[in-house]
XYZ file of C-alpha atoms in Angstrom:
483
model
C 9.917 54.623 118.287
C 9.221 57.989 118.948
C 10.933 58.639 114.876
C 8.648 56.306 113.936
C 5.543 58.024 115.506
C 6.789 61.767 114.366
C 7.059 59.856 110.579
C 3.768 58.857 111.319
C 2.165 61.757 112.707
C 4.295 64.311 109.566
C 2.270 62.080 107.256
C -1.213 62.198 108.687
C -0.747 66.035 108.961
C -0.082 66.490 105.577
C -2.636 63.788 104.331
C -5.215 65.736 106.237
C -3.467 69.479 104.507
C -3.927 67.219 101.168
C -7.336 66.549 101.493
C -8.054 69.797 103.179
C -6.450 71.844 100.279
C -8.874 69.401 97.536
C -12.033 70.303 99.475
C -10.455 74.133 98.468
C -9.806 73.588 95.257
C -13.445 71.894 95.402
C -15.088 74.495 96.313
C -13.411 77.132 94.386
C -14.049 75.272 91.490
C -18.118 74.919 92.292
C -17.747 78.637 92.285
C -16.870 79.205 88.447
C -19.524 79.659 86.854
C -19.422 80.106 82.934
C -22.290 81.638 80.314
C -22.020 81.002 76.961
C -23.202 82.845 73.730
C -22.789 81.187 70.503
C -23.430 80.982 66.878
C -25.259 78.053 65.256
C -26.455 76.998 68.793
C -29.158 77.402 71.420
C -26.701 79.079 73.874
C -27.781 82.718 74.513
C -25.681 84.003 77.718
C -26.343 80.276 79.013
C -25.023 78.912 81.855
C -22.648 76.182 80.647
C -20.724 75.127 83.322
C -20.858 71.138 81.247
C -17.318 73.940 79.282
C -15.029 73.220 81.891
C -12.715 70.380 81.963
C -13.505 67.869 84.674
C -10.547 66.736 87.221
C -10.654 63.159 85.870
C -7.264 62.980 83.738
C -8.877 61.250 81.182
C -11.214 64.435 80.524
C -8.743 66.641 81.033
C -8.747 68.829 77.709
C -5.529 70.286 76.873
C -5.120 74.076 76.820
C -3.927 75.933 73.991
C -4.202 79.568 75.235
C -3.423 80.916 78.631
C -5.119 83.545 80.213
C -3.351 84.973 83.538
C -5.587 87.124 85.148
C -2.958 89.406 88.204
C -5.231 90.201 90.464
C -2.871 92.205 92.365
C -2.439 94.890 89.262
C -5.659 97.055 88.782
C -6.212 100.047 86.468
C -9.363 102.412 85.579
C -12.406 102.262 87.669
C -15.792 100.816 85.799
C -18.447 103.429 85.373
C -21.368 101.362 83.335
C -22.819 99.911 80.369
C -25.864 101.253 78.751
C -27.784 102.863 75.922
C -29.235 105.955 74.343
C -33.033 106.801 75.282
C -33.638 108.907 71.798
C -36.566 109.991 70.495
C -37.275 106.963 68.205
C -36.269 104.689 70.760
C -38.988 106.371 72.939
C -41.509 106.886 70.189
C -41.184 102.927 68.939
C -41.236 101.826 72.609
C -44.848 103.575 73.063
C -46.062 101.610 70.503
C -46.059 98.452 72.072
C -48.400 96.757 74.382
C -47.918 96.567 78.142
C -46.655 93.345 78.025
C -43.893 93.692 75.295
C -42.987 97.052 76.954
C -42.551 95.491 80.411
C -40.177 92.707 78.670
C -38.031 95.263 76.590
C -37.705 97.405 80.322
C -36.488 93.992 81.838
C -34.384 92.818 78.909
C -32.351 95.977 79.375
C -32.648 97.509 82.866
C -33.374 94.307 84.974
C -29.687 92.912 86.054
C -31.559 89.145 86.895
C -34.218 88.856 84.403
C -32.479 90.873 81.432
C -28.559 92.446 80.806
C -28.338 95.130 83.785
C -27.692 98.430 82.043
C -26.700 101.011 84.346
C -25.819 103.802 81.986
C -27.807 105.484 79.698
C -27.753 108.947 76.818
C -30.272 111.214 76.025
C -30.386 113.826 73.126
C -30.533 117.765 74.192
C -33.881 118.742 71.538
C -33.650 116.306 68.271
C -31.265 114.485 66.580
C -31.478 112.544 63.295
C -33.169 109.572 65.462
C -36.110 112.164 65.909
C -39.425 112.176 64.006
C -38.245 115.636 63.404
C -36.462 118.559 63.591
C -37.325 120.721 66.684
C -35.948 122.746 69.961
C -37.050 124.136 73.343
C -37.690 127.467 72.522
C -39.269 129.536 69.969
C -36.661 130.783 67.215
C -35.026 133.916 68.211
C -35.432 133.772 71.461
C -32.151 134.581 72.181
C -32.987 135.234 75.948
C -34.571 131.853 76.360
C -37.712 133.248 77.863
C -40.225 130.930 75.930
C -38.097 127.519 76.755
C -39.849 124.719 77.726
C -39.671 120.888 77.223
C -43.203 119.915 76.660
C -42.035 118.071 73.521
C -39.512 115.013 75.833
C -43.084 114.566 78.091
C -44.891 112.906 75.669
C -42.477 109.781 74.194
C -39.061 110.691 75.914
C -39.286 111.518 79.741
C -41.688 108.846 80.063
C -39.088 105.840 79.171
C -36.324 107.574 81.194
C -38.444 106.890 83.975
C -39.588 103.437 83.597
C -35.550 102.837 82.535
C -34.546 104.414 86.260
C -37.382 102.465 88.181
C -36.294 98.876 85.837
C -32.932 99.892 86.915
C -33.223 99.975 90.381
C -34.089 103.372 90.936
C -30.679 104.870 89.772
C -29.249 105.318 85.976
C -26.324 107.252 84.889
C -27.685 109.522 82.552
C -25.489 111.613 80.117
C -26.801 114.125 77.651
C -25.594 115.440 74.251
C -26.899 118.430 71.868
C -26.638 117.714 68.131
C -27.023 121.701 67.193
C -27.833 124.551 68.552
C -31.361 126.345 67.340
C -30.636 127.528 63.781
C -31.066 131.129 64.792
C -27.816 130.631 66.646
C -25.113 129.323 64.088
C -23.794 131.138 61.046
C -26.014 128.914 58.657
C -29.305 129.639 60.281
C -30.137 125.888 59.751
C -30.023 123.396 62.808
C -28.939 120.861 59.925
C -25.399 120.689 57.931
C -22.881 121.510 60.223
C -22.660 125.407 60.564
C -20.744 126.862 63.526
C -21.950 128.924 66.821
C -22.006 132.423 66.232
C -20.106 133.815 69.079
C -22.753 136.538 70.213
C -25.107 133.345 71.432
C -22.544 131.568 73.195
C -23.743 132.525 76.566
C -26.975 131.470 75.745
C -26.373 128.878 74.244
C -24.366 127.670 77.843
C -27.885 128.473 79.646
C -29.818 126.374 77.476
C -27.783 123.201 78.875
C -28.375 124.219 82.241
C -32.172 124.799 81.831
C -32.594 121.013 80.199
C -30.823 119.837 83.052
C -33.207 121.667 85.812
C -36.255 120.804 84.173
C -35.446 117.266 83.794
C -34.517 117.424 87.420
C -37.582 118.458 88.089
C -38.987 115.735 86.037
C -36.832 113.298 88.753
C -34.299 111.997 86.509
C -31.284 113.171 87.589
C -28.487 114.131 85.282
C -25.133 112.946 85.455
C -23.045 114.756 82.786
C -22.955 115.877 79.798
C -21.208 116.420 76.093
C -19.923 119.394 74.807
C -21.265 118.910 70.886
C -21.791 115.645 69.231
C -19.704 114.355 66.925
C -18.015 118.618 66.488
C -15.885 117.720 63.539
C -18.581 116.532 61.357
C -21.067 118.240 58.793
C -24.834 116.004 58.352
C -27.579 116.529 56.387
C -29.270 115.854 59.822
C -28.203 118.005 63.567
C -24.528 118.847 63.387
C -22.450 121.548 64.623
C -18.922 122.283 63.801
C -16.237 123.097 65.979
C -12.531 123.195 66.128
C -10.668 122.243 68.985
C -9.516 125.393 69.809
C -13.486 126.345 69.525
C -14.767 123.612 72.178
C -11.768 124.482 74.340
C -12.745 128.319 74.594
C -16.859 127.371 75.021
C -16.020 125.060 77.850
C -13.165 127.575 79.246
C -15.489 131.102 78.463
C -18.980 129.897 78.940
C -20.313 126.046 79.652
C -18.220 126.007 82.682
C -18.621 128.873 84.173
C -22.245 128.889 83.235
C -22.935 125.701 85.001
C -20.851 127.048 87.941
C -22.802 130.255 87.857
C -26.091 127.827 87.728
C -25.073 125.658 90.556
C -24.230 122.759 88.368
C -20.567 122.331 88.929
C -21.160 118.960 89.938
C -21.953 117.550 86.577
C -19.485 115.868 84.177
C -18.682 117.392 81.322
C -17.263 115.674 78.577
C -15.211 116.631 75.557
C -15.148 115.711 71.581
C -17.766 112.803 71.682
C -16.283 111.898 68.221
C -14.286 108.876 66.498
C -10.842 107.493 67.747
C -7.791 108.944 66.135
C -5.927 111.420 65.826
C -8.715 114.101 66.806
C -9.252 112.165 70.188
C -5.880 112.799 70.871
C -5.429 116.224 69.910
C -8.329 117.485 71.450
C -7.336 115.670 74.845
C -3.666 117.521 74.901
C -5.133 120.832 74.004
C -8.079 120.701 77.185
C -6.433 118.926 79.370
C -2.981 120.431 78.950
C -4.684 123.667 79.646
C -5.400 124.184 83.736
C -7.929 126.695 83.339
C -10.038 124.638 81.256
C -9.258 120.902 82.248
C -11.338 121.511 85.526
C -14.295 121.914 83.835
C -13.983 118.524 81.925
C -14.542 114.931 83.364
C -13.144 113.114 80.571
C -13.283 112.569 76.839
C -15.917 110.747 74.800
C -15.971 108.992 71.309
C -17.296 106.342 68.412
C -15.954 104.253 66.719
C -16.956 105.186 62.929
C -13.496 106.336 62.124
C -13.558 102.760 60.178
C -15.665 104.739 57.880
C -13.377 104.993 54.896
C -11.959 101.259 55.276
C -9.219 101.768 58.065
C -8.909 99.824 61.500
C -9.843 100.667 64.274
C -7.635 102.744 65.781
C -7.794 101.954 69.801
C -4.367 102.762 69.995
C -5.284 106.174 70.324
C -7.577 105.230 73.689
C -4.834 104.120 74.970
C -2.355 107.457 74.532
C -4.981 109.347 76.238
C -5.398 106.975 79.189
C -1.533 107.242 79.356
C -0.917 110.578 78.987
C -3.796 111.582 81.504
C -4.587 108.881 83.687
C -6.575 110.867 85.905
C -8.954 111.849 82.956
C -11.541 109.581 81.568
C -12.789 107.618 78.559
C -15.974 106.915 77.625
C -17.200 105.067 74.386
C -20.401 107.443 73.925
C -21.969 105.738 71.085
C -21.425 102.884 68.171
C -23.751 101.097 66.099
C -23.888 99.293 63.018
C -24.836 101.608 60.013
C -27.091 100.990 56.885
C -30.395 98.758 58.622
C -30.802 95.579 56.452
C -33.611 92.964 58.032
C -32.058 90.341 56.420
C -29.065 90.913 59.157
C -31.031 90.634 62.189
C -29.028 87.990 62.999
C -25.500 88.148 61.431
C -23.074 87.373 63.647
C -20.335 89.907 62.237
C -22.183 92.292 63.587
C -22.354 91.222 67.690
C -18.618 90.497 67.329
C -17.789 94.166 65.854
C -18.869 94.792 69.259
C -17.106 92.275 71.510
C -14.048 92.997 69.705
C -14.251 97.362 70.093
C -15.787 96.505 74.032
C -12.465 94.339 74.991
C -10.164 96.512 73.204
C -11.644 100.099 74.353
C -11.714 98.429 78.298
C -7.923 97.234 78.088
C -6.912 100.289 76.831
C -8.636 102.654 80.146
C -12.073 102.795 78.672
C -14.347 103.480 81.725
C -17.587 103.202 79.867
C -19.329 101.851 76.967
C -22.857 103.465 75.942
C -24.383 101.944 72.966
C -26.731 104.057 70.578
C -30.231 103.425 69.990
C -31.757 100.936 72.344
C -34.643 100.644 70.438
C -35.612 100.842 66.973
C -38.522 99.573 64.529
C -38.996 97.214 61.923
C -37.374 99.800 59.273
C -34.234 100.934 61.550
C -36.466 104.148 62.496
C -37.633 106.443 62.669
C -35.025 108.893 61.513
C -36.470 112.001 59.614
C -33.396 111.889 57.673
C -33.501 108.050 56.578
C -30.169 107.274 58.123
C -31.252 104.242 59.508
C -29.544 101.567 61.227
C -29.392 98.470 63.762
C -30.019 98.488 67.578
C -29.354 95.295 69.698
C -33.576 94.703 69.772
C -36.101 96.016 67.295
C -39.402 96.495 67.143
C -41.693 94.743 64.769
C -44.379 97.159 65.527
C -47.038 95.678 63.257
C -46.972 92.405 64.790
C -45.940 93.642 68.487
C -42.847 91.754 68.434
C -39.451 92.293 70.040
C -36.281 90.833 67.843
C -33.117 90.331 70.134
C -30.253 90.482 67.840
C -26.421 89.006 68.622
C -25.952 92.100 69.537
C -27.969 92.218 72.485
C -26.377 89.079 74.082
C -22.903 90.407 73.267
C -23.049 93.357 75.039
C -24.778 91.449 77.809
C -21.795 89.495 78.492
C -20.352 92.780 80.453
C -23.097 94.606 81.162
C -24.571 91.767 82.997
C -21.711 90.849 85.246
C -19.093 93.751 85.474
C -21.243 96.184 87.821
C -20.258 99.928 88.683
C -17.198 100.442 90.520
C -15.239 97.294 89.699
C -11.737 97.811 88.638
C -10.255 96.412 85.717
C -7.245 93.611 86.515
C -4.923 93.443 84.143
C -4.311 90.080 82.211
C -1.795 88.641 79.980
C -3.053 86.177 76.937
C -0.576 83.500 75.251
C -2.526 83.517 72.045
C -3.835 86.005 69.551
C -6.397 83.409 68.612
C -8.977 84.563 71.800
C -9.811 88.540 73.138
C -10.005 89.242 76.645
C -10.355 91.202 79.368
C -10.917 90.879 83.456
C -12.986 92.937 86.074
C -12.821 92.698 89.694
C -16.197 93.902 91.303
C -16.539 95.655 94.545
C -17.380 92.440 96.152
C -14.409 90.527 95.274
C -16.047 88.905 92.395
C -13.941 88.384 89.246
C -15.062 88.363 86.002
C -13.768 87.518 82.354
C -14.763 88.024 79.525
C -13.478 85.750 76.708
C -14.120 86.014 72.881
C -13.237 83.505 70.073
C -13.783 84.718 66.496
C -12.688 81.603 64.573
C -14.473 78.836 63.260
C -13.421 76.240 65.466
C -13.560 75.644 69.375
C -10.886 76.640 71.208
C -9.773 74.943 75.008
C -7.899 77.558 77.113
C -6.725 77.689 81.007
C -7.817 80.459 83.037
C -5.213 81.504 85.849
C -5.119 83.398 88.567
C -3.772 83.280 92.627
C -6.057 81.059 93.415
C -5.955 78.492 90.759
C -6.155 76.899 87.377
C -9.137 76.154 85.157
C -9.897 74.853 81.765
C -12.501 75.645 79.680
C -13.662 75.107 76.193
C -14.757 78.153 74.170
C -16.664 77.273 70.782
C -16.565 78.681 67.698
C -17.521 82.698 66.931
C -18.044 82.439 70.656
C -18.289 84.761 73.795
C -17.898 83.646 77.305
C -18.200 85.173 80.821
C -16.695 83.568 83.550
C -17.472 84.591 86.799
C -15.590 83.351 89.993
């Protein structure tokens, strides 16, 4: 009897463990939630939840990629997602009306009504996506008495602003010159390349320091900074050339002291803000093998034109940096897709150029991913040079329109959900066929980020500690899942 009753009693125990663990499972399960952005349909970061298999057997869909997300394996730490404030984003921006001004602000900066950005670039004087050519002080001023930045308060230092207050009240803010004043460089033109003449190098270290104070004083507080942008490259617009051995000895000789000397140690500095390859990698072994100048820099920036001339991308080089200096970081510092056609406002190539280089850059250490122009015009302006090209929303200023491209939505699908200080989780992937990459937020929250490229819809399991899901991902597809 009393065998009988301990049968009994075994059974009921794990009946009610059975049922216990279901309501779990339940629950866990009510907690996945999935957005959806896809071509050829109304889904636009869209909650679709009506993707994930049911528990019925008869629904079940049958998985053919696996995702394992190890929660228990973590790597770099997440910095943000944003955009560069330029000129022309500021000076198309102005030329809206209220209304259209407060929806582009939320679009962006809002992380409930719009995609969250929390990181954001800023040019030091012009660049090519200025109306024109100008700097801060009058030429030959070699002492910097007359410097002033009167010409940022009209267009410029007002979006910054309304970007921080949108944002929450805090943006990470990195700044980059394009050239120094012509009257410093051996060309005496602040266009086509040219190099620093060495006799201005300490000034030229000042003038970083006084754009940082008087935007401080402006309240918008600078983060960091890059040495030169793009240093290996000669434009008809901005452009400065310098070797690595040449940014190694500015940093070493002058910026860092300089900012030391200026009570600015805090800030970031950042190195090469350039393409992937080869040049990412030498430049990272020659500063950062080098004590006396590696504690100046933060980290290393770059693009991703190096597919300029027909070549992959080549993330592989991310990923020797992250693994030869793990305590240095990466930061994507700008991308965008070249040559402005309105006819392509909405081709789809284009938003997955940058799923694909945002999942690839993040699993290989990327920390960061800023974006270039957040907001152009109707022509891909203005740029006083007519290189013109795409941002993820134009302006139609005749008609006071706003056009949200792919793009947008795209980039949205981190931005929005992988927040500042999460920590990537690594992941394995079964198939080839799907991209992604997983984020743990500073709330326990996970997040993935799935991407399917081809033509047809694609059912995959999602795996992790916890449990199992499947989910259907449709064609030229991104997905967020959040749990």
């Amino acid at each position: 009897m009393k065998i009988t009753s301990q049968i009994f009693l075994s059974a009921f125990v794990l009946m009610q463990l059975s049922c216990f663990t279901s309501k779990i499972t339940a629950q866990k399960n009510n907690k996945i939630k999935v957005y959806t952005t896809a071509e050829n349909t109304n889904l636009k970061l869209s909650l679709s939840n009506d993707l994930i298999s049911k528990n019925n057997t008869q629904q079940q869909k049958t998985s053919t990629v696996s995702i394992l997300v190890n929660t228990d394996k973590t790597d770099q730490i997440f910095l943000g997602i944003g955009g560069a404030i330029t000129d022309a984003s500021a000076e198309v921006f102005a030329k809206l009306s209220p209304k259209k001004q407060q929806e582009f602000l939320n679009a962006y900066y809002d992380k409930n009504k719009g995609i969250g950005y929390t990181l954001a670039r800023t040019n030091i004087h012009s660049c090519d996506f200025s109306s024109d050519s100008y700097t801060y002080v009058s030429e030959g001023d070699k002492d910097l008495k007359t410097f002033n930045i009167d010409h940022d308060r009209k267009y410029r230092i007002p979006l910054i602003k309304k970007a921080i207050e949108t944002a929450g009240g805090k943006l990470t803010l990195f700044v980059s010159p394009w050239s120094p004043p012509a009257f410093m460089k051996d060309n005496n033109d602040i266009l086509h390349g040219g190099v620093l003449l060495p006799e201005f190098a300490p000034a030229w270290a000042l003038y970083y320091t006084k754009f940082i104070k008087e935007y401080e004083k402006e309240g918008i507080p600078i983060w960091g900074m890059t040495v030169q942008n793009e240093p290996m490259a000669k434009q008809r617009w901005e452009s400065c050339i310098y070797t690595p051995e040449a940014e190694r000895d500015f940093l070493k000789n002058h910026l860092g002291p300089t900012l030391e000397k200026e009570g600015l140690a805090s800030k970031n500095v950042i190195i090469w803000d350039h393409n992937r390859g080869d040049m990412l990698t030498k430049r990272a072994n020659l500063v950062f093998s080098d004590p006396e100048v590696s504690k100046y820099a933060w980290g290393i920036g770059f693009h991703w034109y190096e597919t300029w001339n027909g070549g992959p991308p080549q993330f592989e080089s991310v990923a020797k940096v992250h693994e030869a200096f793990p305590n240095k970081n990466l930061l994507f510092t700008e991308g965008c897709i070249e040559k402005f056609d309105a006819s392509k406002y909405q081709f789809w190539g284009n938003a997955e150029r940058y799923g694909i280089n945002m999942i690839h850059d993040f699993n290989n250490g990327t920390v960061g991913w800023t974006d270039w122009n957040i907001l152009l015009d109707q022509n891909g302006g203005p740029n006083h040079v007519g290189n013109f090209c795409f941002a993820p929303i134009h302006a139609d200023t005749t008609k006071d329109e706003l056009i949200y491209t792919p793009m947008y939505y795209y980039i949205g699908h981190f931005s929005k959900f992988i927040r500042p200080n999460a920590k990537r989780v690594l992941e394995t992937i079964s198939d080839k066929s799907l991209l992604s990459t997983s984020f743990k937020n500073s709330d326990g929250q996970l997040i993935t980020i799935v991407m399917n490229q081809s033509g047809k819809e694609i059912v995959y399991s999602l795996e992790n500690q916890t449990g199992k899901t499947t989910i259907t991902i449709p064609a030229h597809a991104i997905q967020t899942i959040v749990y």
